[in-house]
Short mmCIF file of C-alpha atoms in Angstrom, two decimals:
data_model
loop_
_atom_site.label_atom_id
_atom_site.label_comp_id
_atom_site.label_asym_id
_atom_site.label_seq_id
_atom_site.Cartn_x
_atom_site.Cartn_y
_atom_site.Cartn_z
CA MET A 472 -4.66 -107.02 104.52
CA SER A 473 -3.25 -104.42 102.17
CA VAL A 474 -0.45 -104.99 99.68
CA TYR A 475 2.06 -102.26 98.87
CA LYS A 476 5.04 -101.84 96.60
CA THR A 477 7.97 -99.52 97.15
CA LYS A 478 8.93 -96.83 94.69
CA GLU A 479 11.97 -98.90 93.64
CA PHE A 480 9.89 -102.03 93.14
CA SER A 481 7.28 -100.07 91.17
CA ARG A 482 9.98 -99.17 88.62
CA PHE A 483 11.07 -102.80 88.36
CA ALA A 484 7.46 -104.02 87.96
CA ARG A 485 6.77 -101.47 85.24
CA LYS A 486 9.89 -102.48 83.27
CA ALA A 487 9.12 -106.19 83.77
CA ASP A 488 5.47 -105.62 82.82
CA LEU A 489 4.21 -107.12 86.09
CA GLY A 490 0.68 -106.02 86.80
CA SER A 491 -1.42 -105.92 89.94
CA LYS A 492 -2.98 -109.30 89.18
CA GLU A 493 0.39 -111.10 89.21
CA LEU A 494 1.53 -109.29 92.34
CA LEU A 495 -1.67 -110.00 94.26
CA GLU A 496 -1.51 -113.68 93.24
CA ALA A 497 2.07 -113.86 94.55
CA VAL A 498 1.05 -112.43 97.94
CA LYS A 499 -1.95 -114.76 98.06
CA ALA A 500 0.40 -117.73 97.54
CA VAL A 501 2.69 -116.56 100.36
CA ALA A 502 -0.31 -116.01 102.66
CA SER A 503 -1.50 -119.56 102.01
CA GLY A 504 1.94 -121.02 102.77
CA GLN A 505 2.93 -121.62 99.14
CA TRP A 506 6.07 -119.49 99.09
CA ASP A 507 9.24 -120.32 97.21
CA ALA A 508 11.55 -119.43 100.10
CA ASP A 509 11.03 -118.19 103.66
CA LEU A 510 14.22 -116.21 104.26
CA GLY A 511 13.32 -115.44 107.88
CA GLY A 512 12.28 -112.27 109.66
CA GLY A 513 9.19 -111.78 107.50
CA VAL A 514 11.20 -111.86 104.25
CA PHE A 515 9.94 -114.17 101.50
CA LYS A 516 11.16 -114.89 97.99
CA GLN A 517 8.36 -115.58 95.52
CA ARG A 518 8.73 -116.38 91.84
CA ILE A 519 6.41 -114.81 89.28
CA ALA A 520 6.19 -116.25 85.78
CA ARG A 521 7.28 -114.20 82.82
CA GLU A 522 4.50 -113.60 80.28
CA GLY A 523 4.42 -116.61 77.96
CA GLY A 524 6.88 -118.51 80.14
CA GLY A 525 7.10 -120.39 83.38
CA LYS A 526 8.19 -119.40 86.86
CA SER A 527 11.64 -120.98 86.57
CA GLY A 528 12.79 -118.44 83.96
CA GLY A 529 10.70 -115.61 85.30
CA PHE A 530 11.11 -113.02 88.01
CA ARG A 531 12.08 -113.25 91.66
CA THR A 532 10.32 -110.91 94.04
CA ILE A 533 11.07 -110.18 97.67
CA ILE A 534 7.94 -109.74 99.76
CA LEU A 535 7.86 -108.55 103.36
CA PHE A 536 4.95 -110.42 104.90
CA LYS A 537 3.39 -110.93 108.32
CA VAL A 538 0.21 -112.95 108.90
CA GLY A 539 -2.63 -110.56 109.64
CA GLY A 540 -0.53 -107.56 108.59
CA HIS A 541 0.34 -105.71 105.45
CA SER A 542 2.62 -107.02 102.70
CA PHE A 543 5.28 -105.09 100.82
CA PHE A 544 7.02 -105.80 97.52
CA VAL A 545 10.49 -104.35 98.05
CA HIS A 546 12.81 -105.98 95.51
CA GLY A 547 12.59 -107.78 92.20
CA PHE A 548 14.98 -109.25 89.68
CA ALA A 549 15.03 -111.54 86.67
CA LYS A 550 16.74 -114.87 87.22
CA ASN A 551 18.89 -114.35 84.14
CA GLU A 552 20.24 -111.09 85.62
CA LYS A 553 20.96 -112.24 89.16
CA ALA A 554 21.09 -115.69 90.76
CA ASN A 555 20.00 -114.70 94.25
CA ILE A 556 20.28 -112.04 96.93
CA THR A 557 23.53 -111.77 98.88
CA PRO A 558 23.84 -112.32 102.65
CA LYS A 559 24.41 -108.57 103.02
CA GLU A 560 21.20 -107.83 101.09
CA LEU A 561 19.29 -110.36 103.21
CA LYS A 562 20.45 -108.67 106.41
CA ALA A 563 19.27 -105.29 105.06
CA LEU A 564 15.94 -106.80 103.97
CA LYS A 565 15.34 -108.25 107.45
CA THR A 566 16.01 -104.83 108.96
CA LEU A 567 13.63 -103.27 106.45
CA ALA A 568 11.00 -105.92 107.28
CA ALA A 569 11.17 -105.06 110.98
CA VAL A 570 10.42 -101.42 110.12
CA PHE A 571 7.80 -101.89 107.38
CA LEU A 572 5.87 -104.66 109.12
CA GLY A 573 5.58 -102.47 112.21
CA LEU A 574 4.05 -99.46 110.43
CA ASP A 575 0.64 -98.33 111.68
CA ALA A 576 -2.16 -96.89 109.52
CA GLU A 577 -0.94 -93.31 109.97
CA ALA A 578 2.63 -94.16 108.98
CA LEU A 579 1.38 -96.10 105.93
CA GLN A 580 -0.70 -93.12 104.86
CA LYS A 581 2.27 -90.75 105.25
CA ALA A 582 4.58 -93.05 103.26
CA SER A 583 1.95 -93.34 100.54
CA ALA A 584 1.38 -89.58 100.41
CA ALA A 585 5.16 -89.06 100.13
CA GLY A 586 5.24 -91.45 97.15
CA GLU A 587 7.50 -93.97 98.90
CA ILE A 588 4.93 -96.77 98.69
CA ALA A 589 1.87 -97.41 96.54
CA GLU A 590 -0.99 -99.75 97.31
CA VAL A 591 -1.49 -102.62 94.87
CA THR A 592 -5.19 -102.83 94.09
CA ASN A 593 -7.41 -105.42 92.44
CA ASP A 594 -8.61 -103.12 89.69
CA GLY A 595 -5.10 -102.56 88.39
CA GLU A 596 -5.21 -98.85 89.21
CA ASP A 597 -2.40 -98.63 91.74
CA GLY A 598 -2.03 -95.49 93.78
CA GLU A 599 1.36 -94.98 92.21
CA GLN A 600 3.33 -91.75 92.19
CA ASP A 601 6.63 -91.45 90.42
#
């Protein structure tokens, strides 16, 4: 299973100082059934602790996830900036999940080459293009 982040999420993660380790741990938690919220349609909300703080005051991430498939970080926000996603945003995220979770290896490679997604890797050296 590969983990990717969108171009938009990459900007958020950089500003929030979220590294590969934290992102991979969040996906691992979702994969093991320890998610914060299953929003339906392959859309999950997962909290990530802020450095030096706990999860409750940290960041909220939206992960598109399917068992046995790839995972995608598509949205992130700090709790103090936004309480939650809106119903309109959730509808858009479910539509996005249907597309992203259905991508084959060739489509993933093309999206990566175009800089739209970057793989999150264990060594911290993401294949990021900005």
